[in-house]
Amino acid sequence: MKKSIILLGILATSIGLSACSNNTTTSSATNSSAHSGHEHHKAAVADIREETPGADVLPQFLKNQPKDMKLVYLSVAKNREILEKIPCYCGCGMEANHKNSYDCFIFKNKRNGAVVWDDHGTKCGLCIEIAAKAMLDYNRGKSIKDIRKDIDEKYKEGYAQPTPTPSL
């Protein structure tokens, strides 16, 4: 478990630096403006959705993704109660009808235990960054309410409108 937390931290940091921007400039002004419209979501091909028998069986669309990305997807599946309370700020609320950070990775949980995964998170570093930060902070003992407050504060300016995640 400790190794998973360390890997999530490394992933969040490395992906967070690139977030959703293809721009390699790292100044905060440039990063903020790169996130403002999130035009890539409008132009992106529809998200791929794939069903597996359960949360411990990853979808094939992750087959060629890095181990860290697979770890995030597995962690998301195990942390639904956290991520359904955390908004995403990449623009997916408007463009993909997501309601929270969890929706960036999992489209549906079926009654029989099957999971319908969504590849949206594979295409957006900001989605990965927010989910990884929330899970890391929770594992470090932060309350969901404090995590939500921190994320809302961090992304309130220079990013897209948050998903319509209900307030805590």
mmCIF file of N, CA, C and O in Angstrom, residues 18-65:
data_model
loop_
_atom_site.group_PDB
_atom_site.id
_atom_site.type_symbol
_atom_site.label_atom_id
_atom_site.label_comp_id
_atom_site.label_asym_id
_atom_site.label_seq_id
_atom_site.Cartn_x
_atom_site.Cartn_y
_atom_site.Cartn_z
ATOM 1 N N SER A 18 2.339 18.681 -16.519
ATOM 2 C CA SER A 18 1.880 18.824 -17.902
ATOM 3 C C SER A 18 0.383 19.036 -17.972
ATOM 4 O O SER A 18 -0.113 19.637 -18.896
ATOM 5 N N ALA A 19 -0.344 18.539 -16.999
ATOM 6 C CA ALA A 19 -1.802 18.627 -16.922
ATOM 7 C C ALA A 19 -2.419 18.386 -18.290
ATOM 8 O O ALA A 19 -2.077 17.437 -18.950
ATOM 9 N N CYS A 20 -3.342 19.249 -18.710
ATOM 10 C CA CYS A 20 -4.022 19.012 -19.978
ATOM 11 C C CYS A 20 -3.388 19.766 -21.122
ATOM 12 O O CYS A 20 -3.869 19.722 -22.227
ATOM 13 N N SER A 21 -2.359 20.477 -20.858
ATOM 14 C CA SER A 21 -1.763 21.315 -21.880
ATOM 15 C C SER A 21 -0.694 20.575 -22.650
ATOM 16 O O SER A 21 0.071 19.810 -22.087
ATOM 17 N N ASN A 22 -0.624 20.832 -23.942
ATOM 18 C CA ASN A 22 0.480 20.329 -24.744
ATOM 19 C C ASN A 22 1.634 21.310 -24.730
ATOM 20 O O ASN A 22 2.671 21.064 -25.295
ATOM 21 N N ASN A 23 1.451 22.422 -24.094
ATOM 22 C CA ASN A 23 2.443 23.469 -24.012
ATOM 23 C C ASN A 23 3.527 23.058 -23.029
ATOM 24 O O ASN A 23 3.258 22.682 -21.915
ATOM 25 N N THR A 24 4.798 23.166 -23.416
ATOM 26 C CA THR A 24 5.874 22.743 -22.538
ATOM 27 C C THR A 24 6.364 23.869 -21.645
ATOM 28 O O THR A 24 7.198 23.652 -20.801
ATOM 29 N N THR A 25 5.872 25.063 -21.808
ATOM 30 C CA THR A 25 6.237 26.161 -20.933
ATOM 31 C C THR A 25 5.612 25.921 -19.579
ATOM 32 O O THR A 25 4.460 25.562 -19.477
ATOM 33 N N THR A 26 6.360 26.150 -18.496
ATOM 34 C CA THR A 26 5.844 25.816 -17.177
ATOM 35 C C THR A 26 5.543 27.030 -16.315
ATOM 36 O O THR A 26 5.321 26.893 -15.139
ATOM 37 N N SER A 27 5.507 28.205 -16.866
ATOM 38 C CA SER A 27 5.160 29.357 -16.037
ATOM 39 C C SER A 27 3.706 29.255 -15.622
ATOM 40 O O SER A 27 2.879 28.729 -16.342
ATOM 41 N N SER A 28 3.386 29.731 -14.432
ATOM 42 C CA SER A 28 2.017 29.597 -13.941
ATOM 43 C C SER A 28 1.034 30.364 -14.806
ATOM 44 O O SER A 28 -0.093 29.938 -15.004
ATOM 45 N N ALA A 29 1.423 31.488 -15.367
ATOM 46 C CA ALA A 29 0.518 32.250 -16.224
ATOM 47 C C ALA A 29 0.188 31.455 -17.481
ATOM 48 O O ALA A 29 -0.956 31.412 -17.924
ATOM 49 N N THR A 30 1.194 30.807 -18.055
ATOM 50 C CA THR A 30 0.961 30.013 -19.247
ATOM 51 C C THR A 30 0.096 28.806 -18.924
ATOM 52 O O THR A 30 -0.833 28.479 -19.650
ATOM 53 N N ASN A 31 0.384 28.104 -17.806
ATOM 54 C CA ASN A 31 -0.418 26.948 -17.443
ATOM 55 C C ASN A 31 -1.860 27.333 -17.208
ATOM 56 O O ASN A 31 -2.770 26.655 -17.638
ATOM 57 N N SER A 32 -2.099 28.445 -16.532
ATOM 58 C CA SER A 32 -3.469 28.869 -16.272
ATOM 59 C C SER A 32 -4.215 29.161 -17.562
ATOM 60 O O SER A 32 -5.347 28.755 -17.728
ATOM 61 N N SER A 33 -3.575 29.865 -18.478
ATOM 62 C CA SER A 33 -4.276 30.182 -19.716
ATOM 63 C C SER A 33 -4.462 28.947 -20.578
ATOM 64 O O SER A 33 -5.443 28.830 -21.294
ATOM 65 N N ALA A 34 -3.563 27.987 -20.488
ATOM 66 C CA ALA A 34 -3.704 26.755 -21.266
ATOM 67 C C ALA A 34 -4.907 25.943 -20.801
ATOM 68 O O ALA A 34 -5.488 25.203 -21.572
ATOM 69 N N HIS A 35 -5.281 26.094 -19.551
ATOM 70 C CA HIS A 35 -6.399 25.331 -19.017
ATOM 71 C C HIS A 35 -7.734 26.030 -19.172
ATOM 72 O O HIS A 35 -8.767 25.400 -19.041
ATOM 73 N N SER A 36 -7.736 27.304 -19.480
ATOM 74 C CA SER A 36 -8.970 28.077 -19.426
ATOM 75 C C SER A 36 -10.080 27.552 -20.330
ATOM 76 O O SER A 36 -11.212 27.475 -19.924
ATOM 77 N N GLY A 37 -9.777 27.157 -21.543
ATOM 78 C CA GLY A 37 -10.832 26.728 -22.443
ATOM 79 C C GLY A 37 -10.948 25.233 -22.604
ATOM 80 O O GLY A 37 -11.985 24.701 -22.926
ATOM 81 N N HIS A 38 -9.858 24.538 -22.381
ATOM 82 C CA HIS A 38 -9.805 23.089 -22.555
ATOM 83 C C HIS A 38 -10.400 22.678 -23.888
ATOM 84 O O HIS A 38 -11.206 21.767 -23.982
ATOM 85 N N GLU A 39 -9.963 23.373 -24.939
ATOM 86 C CA GLU A 39 -10.486 23.113 -26.267
ATOM 87 C C GLU A 39 -10.251 21.680 -26.719
ATOM 88 O O GLU A 39 -10.980 21.148 -27.537
ATOM 89 N N HIS A 40 -9.219 21.027 -26.178
ATOM 90 C CA HIS A 40 -8.936 19.662 -26.617
ATOM 91 C C HIS A 40 -10.094 18.720 -26.320
ATOM 92 O O HIS A 40 -10.286 17.751 -27.017
ATOM 93 N N HIS A 41 -10.894 19.007 -25.302
ATOM 94 C CA HIS A 41 -12.033 18.140 -25.020
ATOM 95 C C HIS A 41 -13.089 18.248 -26.119
ATOM 96 O O HIS A 41 -13.734 17.275 -26.441
ATOM 97 N N LYS A 42 -13.239 19.409 -26.693
ATOM 98 C CA LYS A 42 -14.218 19.602 -27.757
ATOM 99 C C LYS A 42 -13.806 18.858 -29.016
ATOM 100 O O LYS A 42 -14.639 18.337 -29.735
ATOM 101 N N ALA A 43 -12.503 18.821 -29.268
ATOM 102 C CA ALA A 43 -12.013 18.219 -30.496
ATOM 103 C C ALA A 43 -11.711 16.727 -30.332
ATOM 104 O O ALA A 43 -11.510 16.027 -31.302
ATOM 105 N N ALA A 44 -11.678 16.254 -29.109
ATOM 106 C CA ALA A 44 -11.299 14.873 -28.860
ATOM 107 C C ALA A 44 -12.350 13.902 -29.390
ATOM 108 O O ALA A 44 -13.535 14.195 -29.415
ATOM 109 N N VAL A 45 -11.870 12.745 -29.791
ATOM 110 C CA VAL A 45 -12.765 11.674 -30.194
ATOM 111 C C VAL A 45 -13.517 11.233 -28.942
ATOM 112 O O VAL A 45 -13.019 11.334 -27.836
ATOM 113 N N ALA A 46 -14.717 10.735 -29.118
ATOM 114 C CA ALA A 46 -15.522 10.298 -27.980
ATOM 115 C C ALA A 46 -14.741 9.344 -27.087
ATOM 116 O O ALA A 46 -13.921 8.564 -27.556
ATOM 117 N N ASP A 47 -15.034 9.412 -25.809
ATOM 118 C CA ASP A 47 -14.362 8.547 -24.853
ATOM 119 C C ASP A 47 -14.683 7.085 -25.138
ATOM 120 O O ASP A 47 -15.801 6.738 -25.530
ATOM 121 N N ILE A 48 -13.707 6.236 -24.906
ATOM 122 C CA ILE A 48 -13.885 4.792 -25.046
ATOM 123 C C ILE A 48 -14.406 4.265 -23.719
ATOM 124 O O ILE A 48 -13.922 4.641 -22.652
ATOM 125 N N ARG A 49 -15.391 3.413 -23.785
ATOM 126 C CA ARG A 49 -15.925 2.776 -22.582
ATOM 127 C C ARG A 49 -15.821 1.272 -22.766
ATOM 128 O O ARG A 49 -16.135 0.748 -23.834
ATOM 129 N N GLU A 50 -15.368 0.628 -21.705
ATOM 130 C CA GLU A 50 -15.184 -0.814 -21.777
ATOM 131 C C GLU A 50 -15.587 -1.461 -20.459
ATOM 132 O O GLU A 50 -15.211 -0.985 -19.389
ATOM 133 N N GLU A 51 -16.345 -2.533 -20.560
ATOM 134 C CA GLU A 51 -16.810 -3.245 -19.369
ATOM 135 C C GLU A 51 -15.876 -4.398 -19.029
ATOM 136 O O GLU A 51 -15.416 -5.117 -19.918
ATOM 137 N N THR A 52 -15.602 -4.549 -17.732
ATOM 138 C CA THR A 52 -14.868 -5.710 -17.225
ATOM 139 C C THR A 52 -15.705 -6.331 -16.108
ATOM 140 O O THR A 52 -16.608 -5.681 -15.575
ATOM 141 N N PRO A 53 -15.395 -7.568 -15.720
ATOM 142 C CA PRO A 53 -16.200 -8.244 -14.695
ATOM 143 C C PRO A 53 -16.156 -7.586 -13.315
ATOM 144 O O PRO A 53 -17.043 -7.810 -12.499
ATOM 145 N N GLY A 54 -15.135 -6.790 -13.040
ATOM 146 C CA GLY A 54 -15.035 -6.156 -11.727
ATOM 147 C C GLY A 54 -13.955 -5.106 -11.686
ATOM 148 O O GLY A 54 -13.212 -4.902 -12.651
ATOM 149 N N ALA A 55 -13.852 -4.451 -10.536
ATOM 150 C CA ALA A 55 -12.921 -3.334 -10.371
ATOM 151 C C ALA A 55 -11.457 -3.773 -10.338
ATOM 152 O O ALA A 55 -10.568 -2.941 -10.475
ATOM 153 N N ASP A 56 -11.203 -5.043 -10.178
ATOM 154 C CA ASP A 56 -9.825 -5.527 -10.166
ATOM 155 C C ASP A 56 -9.348 -5.992 -11.541
ATOM 156 O O ASP A 56 -8.201 -6.397 -11.705
ATOM 157 N N VAL A 57 -10.211 -5.902 -12.549
ATOM 158 C CA VAL A 57 -9.858 -6.270 -13.923
ATOM 159 C C VAL A 57 -9.865 -5.002 -14.764
ATOM 160 O O VAL A 57 -10.914 -4.420 -15.021
ATOM 161 N N LEU A 58 -8.667 -4.576 -15.160
ATOM 162 C CA LEU A 58 -8.558 -3.341 -15.935
ATOM 163 C C LEU A 58 -8.990 -3.541 -17.389
ATOM 164 O O LEU A 58 -8.854 -4.633 -17.939
ATOM 165 N N PRO A 59 -9.478 -2.479 -18.012
ATOM 166 C CA PRO A 59 -9.894 -2.556 -19.418
ATOM 167 C C PRO A 59 -8.696 -2.646 -20.364
ATOM 168 O O PRO A 59 -7.581 -2.243 -20.014
ATOM 169 N N GLN A 60 -8.945 -3.140 -21.551
ATOM 170 C CA GLN A 60 -7.892 -3.288 -22.560
ATOM 171 C C GLN A 60 -7.321 -1.942 -23.015
ATOM 172 O O GLN A 60 -6.175 -1.881 -23.425
ATOM 173 N N PHE A 61 -8.111 -0.861 -22.930
ATOM 174 C CA PHE A 61 -7.572 0.429 -23.388
ATOM 175 C C PHE A 61 -6.408 0.894 -22.515
ATOM 176 O O PHE A 61 -5.676 1.799 -22.893
ATOM 177 N N LEU A 62 -6.211 0.264 -21.376
ATOM 178 C CA LEU A 62 -5.061 0.600 -20.520
ATOM 179 C C LEU A 62 -3.848 -0.283 -20.795
ATOM 180 O O LEU A 62 -2.782 -0.071 -20.230
ATOM 181 N N LYS A 63 -4.018 -1.249 -21.674
ATOM 182 C CA LYS A 63 -2.964 -2.234 -21.941
ATOM 183 C C LYS A 63 -1.601 -1.599 -22.228
ATOM 184 O O LYS A 63 -0.585 -2.047 -21.704
ATOM 185 N N ASN A 64 -1.558 -0.587 -23.051
ATOM 186 C CA ASN A 64 -0.287 0.035 -23.425
ATOM 187 C C ASN A 64 0.016 1.316 -22.647
ATOM 188 O O ASN A 64 0.924 2.056 -23.018
ATOM 189 N N GLN A 65 -0.731 1.563 -21.600
ATOM 190 C CA GLN A 65 -0.505 2.747 -20.761
ATOM 191 C C GLN A 65 0.559 2.425 -19.710
ATOM 192 O O GLN A 65 0.773 1.263 -19.370
#
